[in-house]
Coordinates of C-alpha atoms in Angstrom, one line a residue:
H976 CA 64.8 -65.8 -5.1
V977 CA 63.9 -67.3 -1.7
E978 CA 65.2 -70.5 -0.2
R979 CA 62.4 -72.0 1.9
P980 CA 63.2 -74.1 5.0
E981 CA 63.2 -77.8 4.4
G982 CA 60.0 -79.5 5.6
S983 CA 57.8 -76.6 4.8
K984 CA 54.2 -77.4 3.7
S985 CA 52.0 -75.3 1.5
A986 CA 48.6 -75.2 -0.1
S987 CA 48.3 -75.9 -3.8
F988 CA 45.8 -74.1 -6.1
S989 CA 44.8 -74.9 -9.6
G990 CA 42.7 -71.7 -10.3
T991 CA 39.4 -73.0 -8.9
Q992 CA 40.0 -73.3 -5.2
A993 CA 39.6 -70.7 -2.6
I994 CA 40.4 -70.6 1.1
K995 CA 38.2 -68.4 3.3
A996 CA 39.5 -66.7 6.4
P997 CA 37.9 -64.3 8.9
R998 CA 38.5 -60.6 8.3
T999 CA 38.6 -58.6 11.5
F1000 CA 40.4 -55.4 10.4
T1001 CA 39.4 -52.3 8.3
N1002 CA 42.0 -49.6 8.7
D1003 CA 45.7 -50.2 9.2
Y1004 CA 47.0 -53.7 8.2
T1005 CA 50.0 -55.7 7.1
I1006 CA 49.6 -58.9 5.0
S1007 CA 52.4 -61.4 4.5
F1008 CA 52.6 -64.7 2.6
W1009 CA 54.9 -67.0 0.6
M1010 CA 54.0 -67.9 -3.0
K1011 CA 55.4 -70.1 -5.8
G1012 CA 54.3 -70.6 -9.3
T1013 CA 55.0 -70.6 -13.0
T1014 CA 51.6 -69.5 -14.5
A1015 CA 51.1 -65.8 -15.2
G1016 CA 48.0 -64.2 -13.8
G1017 CA 45.4 -62.2 -15.7
S1018 CA 46.3 -58.6 -16.7
T1019 CA 43.7 -57.4 -19.1
T1020 CA 43.8 -53.9 -17.6
T1021 CA 46.2 -51.8 -15.5
S1022 CA 44.0 -52.3 -12.5
W1023 CA 44.8 -54.8 -9.7
V1024 CA 41.4 -56.3 -10.0
S1025 CA 42.2 -57.9 -13.4
G1026 CA 44.9 -60.0 -11.8
S1027 CA 44.6 -63.5 -10.3
A1028 CA 43.6 -63.3 -6.7
L1029 CA 46.1 -64.1 -4.0
V1030 CA 44.6 -62.4 -1.0
E1031 CA 41.4 -60.4 -1.5
S1032 CA 38.4 -58.8 0.2
D1033 CA 36.1 -58.2 -2.7
T1034 CA 32.3 -57.5 -3.0
T1035 CA 30.0 -57.1 -5.9
A1036 CA 29.3 -53.4 -4.9
N1037 CA 33.0 -52.5 -5.8
T1038 CA 33.0 -49.6 -3.3
S1039 CA 35.4 -50.6 -0.6
D1040 CA 37.4 -53.5 -2.1
W1041 CA 41.1 -54.3 -1.8
G1042 CA 43.4 -57.1 -2.9
I1043 CA 46.8 -58.5 -3.7
T1044 CA 46.9 -60.2 -7.1
L1045 CA 49.2 -61.7 -9.6
H1046 CA 49.2 -59.3 -12.4
G1047 CA 51.0 -61.0 -15.3
S1048 CA 54.2 -62.1 -13.7
V1049 CA 54.4 -59.4 -11.0
I1050 CA 52.5 -58.6 -7.7
A1051 CA 49.9 -55.9 -7.6
Y1052 CA 48.0 -54.4 -4.7
G1053 CA 45.1 -52.1 -5.1
T1054 CA 41.8 -50.7 -3.8
T1055 CA 38.5 -49.9 -5.5
T1056 CA 36.4 -47.3 -3.8
A1057 CA 33.9 -44.7 -4.8
A1058 CA 36.9 -42.6 -6.0
G1059 CA 37.9 -45.3 -8.4
D1060 CA 40.8 -47.8 -8.7
F1061 CA 44.2 -47.4 -7.0
T1062 CA 47.0 -49.8 -8.0
I1063 CA 50.7 -50.3 -7.3
K1064 CA 52.8 -53.1 -8.8
G1065 CA 56.1 -54.7 -8.1
T1066 CA 58.9 -55.3 -10.6
T1067 CA 60.2 -58.8 -9.8
S1068 CA 58.9 -61.7 -11.9
V1069 CA 57.5 -64.1 -9.3
T1070 CA 56.4 -66.8 -11.9
D1071 CA 59.9 -68.3 -12.1
G1072 CA 59.1 -71.5 -10.1
Y1073 CA 60.9 -70.2 -6.9
W1074 CA 59.5 -69.3 -3.6
H1075 CA 58.9 -65.5 -3.1
H1076 CA 57.9 -63.7 0.1
I1077 CA 55.3 -60.9 -0.3
V1078 CA 54.4 -58.1 2.2
V1079 CA 52.0 -55.3 1.9
N1080 CA 51.2 -52.7 4.6
R1081 CA 48.7 -49.9 4.5
T1082 CA 48.3 -46.8 6.8
Q1083 CA 44.8 -45.5 6.7
S1084 CA 45.5 -42.0 8.0
N1085 CA 47.6 -41.0 5.1
G1086 CA 46.8 -43.7 2.5
L1087 CA 50.4 -44.8 2.3
V1088 CA 50.9 -48.4 0.9
N1089 CA 54.1 -50.3 0.6
L1090 CA 54.8 -53.5 -1.4
F1091 CA 57.8 -55.6 -0.5
V1092 CA 59.0 -58.6 -2.6
D1093 CA 61.7 -60.9 -1.1
G1094 CA 62.7 -58.2 1.4
A1095 CA 63.0 -55.3 -1.0
L1096 CA 60.6 -52.4 -1.2
E1097 CA 59.4 -52.5 -4.8
A1098 CA 56.4 -50.1 -4.9
T1099 CA 54.9 -47.4 -2.8
G1100 CA 51.9 -45.1 -3.3
T1101 CA 49.3 -43.0 -1.7
G1102 CA 45.8 -44.5 -2.0
P1103 CA 42.5 -43.6 -0.5
T1104 CA 42.1 -43.0 3.3
A1105 CA 38.7 -44.5 3.5
V1106 CA 37.8 -47.3 5.8
L1107 CA 37.8 -50.5 3.8
P1108 CA 35.2 -52.8 5.4
A1109 CA 34.2 -54.7 2.2
S1110 CA 33.6 -58.4 2.7
G1111 CA 33.5 -59.9 6.2
E1112 CA 35.9 -62.6 5.1
L1113 CA 39.1 -62.9 3.1
S1114 CA 39.5 -65.0 0.0
I1115 CA 42.8 -66.7 -0.6
G1116 CA 43.8 -68.2 -4.0
R1117 CA 40.7 -67.1 -5.9
S1118 CA 38.2 -64.2 -6.0
L1119 CA 34.8 -64.9 -4.4
Q1120 CA 33.2 -62.7 -7.0
D1121 CA 34.5 -64.1 -10.3
A1122 CA 36.9 -66.7 -11.8
R1123 CA 40.2 -64.9 -11.1
G1124 CA 42.1 -67.9 -9.6
F1125 CA 45.7 -68.4 -8.9
T1126 CA 47.7 -71.5 -10.1
G1127 CA 50.6 -72.4 -7.8
Q1128 CA 51.4 -72.7 -4.1
L1129 CA 50.7 -70.4 -1.1
D1130 CA 51.8 -70.7 2.4
D1131 CA 51.9 -69.0 5.8
V1132 CA 49.4 -66.2 5.0
R1133 CA 49.5 -63.8 7.9
I1134 CA 47.4 -60.7 8.5
Y1135 CA 48.1 -58.1 11.2
S1136 CA 45.8 -55.2 12.2
S1137 CA 48.8 -52.8 12.4
V1138 CA 51.5 -51.5 10.1
L1139 CA 54.7 -53.5 10.4
S1140 CA 58.0 -52.2 9.1
D1141 CA 60.4 -54.3 7.0
S1142 CA 62.7 -54.8 10.0
D1143 CA 59.8 -56.5 11.8
F1144 CA 59.8 -59.2 9.1
Y1145 CA 63.2 -59.8 7.7
S1146 CA 65.3 -60.4 10.8
S1147 CA 64.1 -64.0 10.6
L1148 CA 64.0 -64.5 6.9
C1149 CA 66.8 -65.5 4.5
F1150 CA 67.0 -64.1 1.0
T1151 CA 69.6 -65.4 -1.3
S1152 CA 70.4 -66.0 -5.0
G1153 CA 72.4 -69.1 -4.1
S1154 CA 71.5 -72.5 -2.7
T1155 CA 71.8 -71.8 1.1
T1156 CA 68.8 -73.1 3.0
C1157 CA 67.1 -70.8 5.5
T1158 CA 66.8 -72.0 9.1
A1159 CA 63.7 -69.9 9.9
N1160 CA 60.8 -68.3 8.1
S1161 CA 58.6 -66.9 10.9
L1162 CA 57.6 -63.4 11.7
T1163 CA 58.8 -62.4 15.1
N1164 CA 57.9 -58.8 16.0
G1165 CA 54.4 -58.2 14.9
T1166 CA 51.5 -56.8 17.0
G1167 CA 47.8 -57.0 16.4
Y1168 CA 48.1 -60.5 14.8
T1169 CA 44.6 -61.5 13.7
T1170 CA 44.7 -64.4 11.2
R1171 CA 47.0 -67.1 10.0
V1172 CA 46.3 -69.6 7.2
N1173 CA 48.6 -72.4 6.1
A1174 CA 48.4 -75.8 4.7
T1175 CA 47.6 -77.4 8.1
N1176 CA 44.7 -75.3 9.3
S1177 CA 43.1 -74.0 6.1
R1178 CA 39.7 -74.7 4.7
S1179 CA 39.4 -75.2 0.9
E1180 CA 36.2 -74.8 -1.0
E1181 CA 35.2 -75.0 -4.6
H1182 CA 33.3 -72.0 -6.2

């Protein structure tokens, strides 16, 4: 699991709140955030869209959607386009009450998607290469289209309009199964940084 720095603040969700953030990217991107919880997410089907929303860009048309969800006790990323659903899932249970760091990156030109959990590459796949414009905003903590809400804590959601490698992230992160406290948790090498949402500058709304 992940030891978070002392003094860190986070936003709490009970399944009904959503934080909205501007979405200014459509092609390549990297999404990073911290999460902590003990409640499993929805997983009625194998598709990502049945999970509890963590970070999503979803529309009612279901033609260019994508999202990161809590699918049971693991992380799922997927897209829904005219070609159908594409989903990859991690293997680590993240509903153990500890902090976990999640990273997803997507390369539009070849459709390659990577999912990292606590510094380890847990899933990779080749999805659609279509532009994914979908909604003009991001929804964090709950889907804007239905009641797929997350119960737990989220912090330091970061979105980059470029594909960052694992080395771009983890030089400043500490992952341990012991009790050592990390001294830093920031991303240091990213380019094309577009949005950051945390407990101090977020806007929460009921839906």
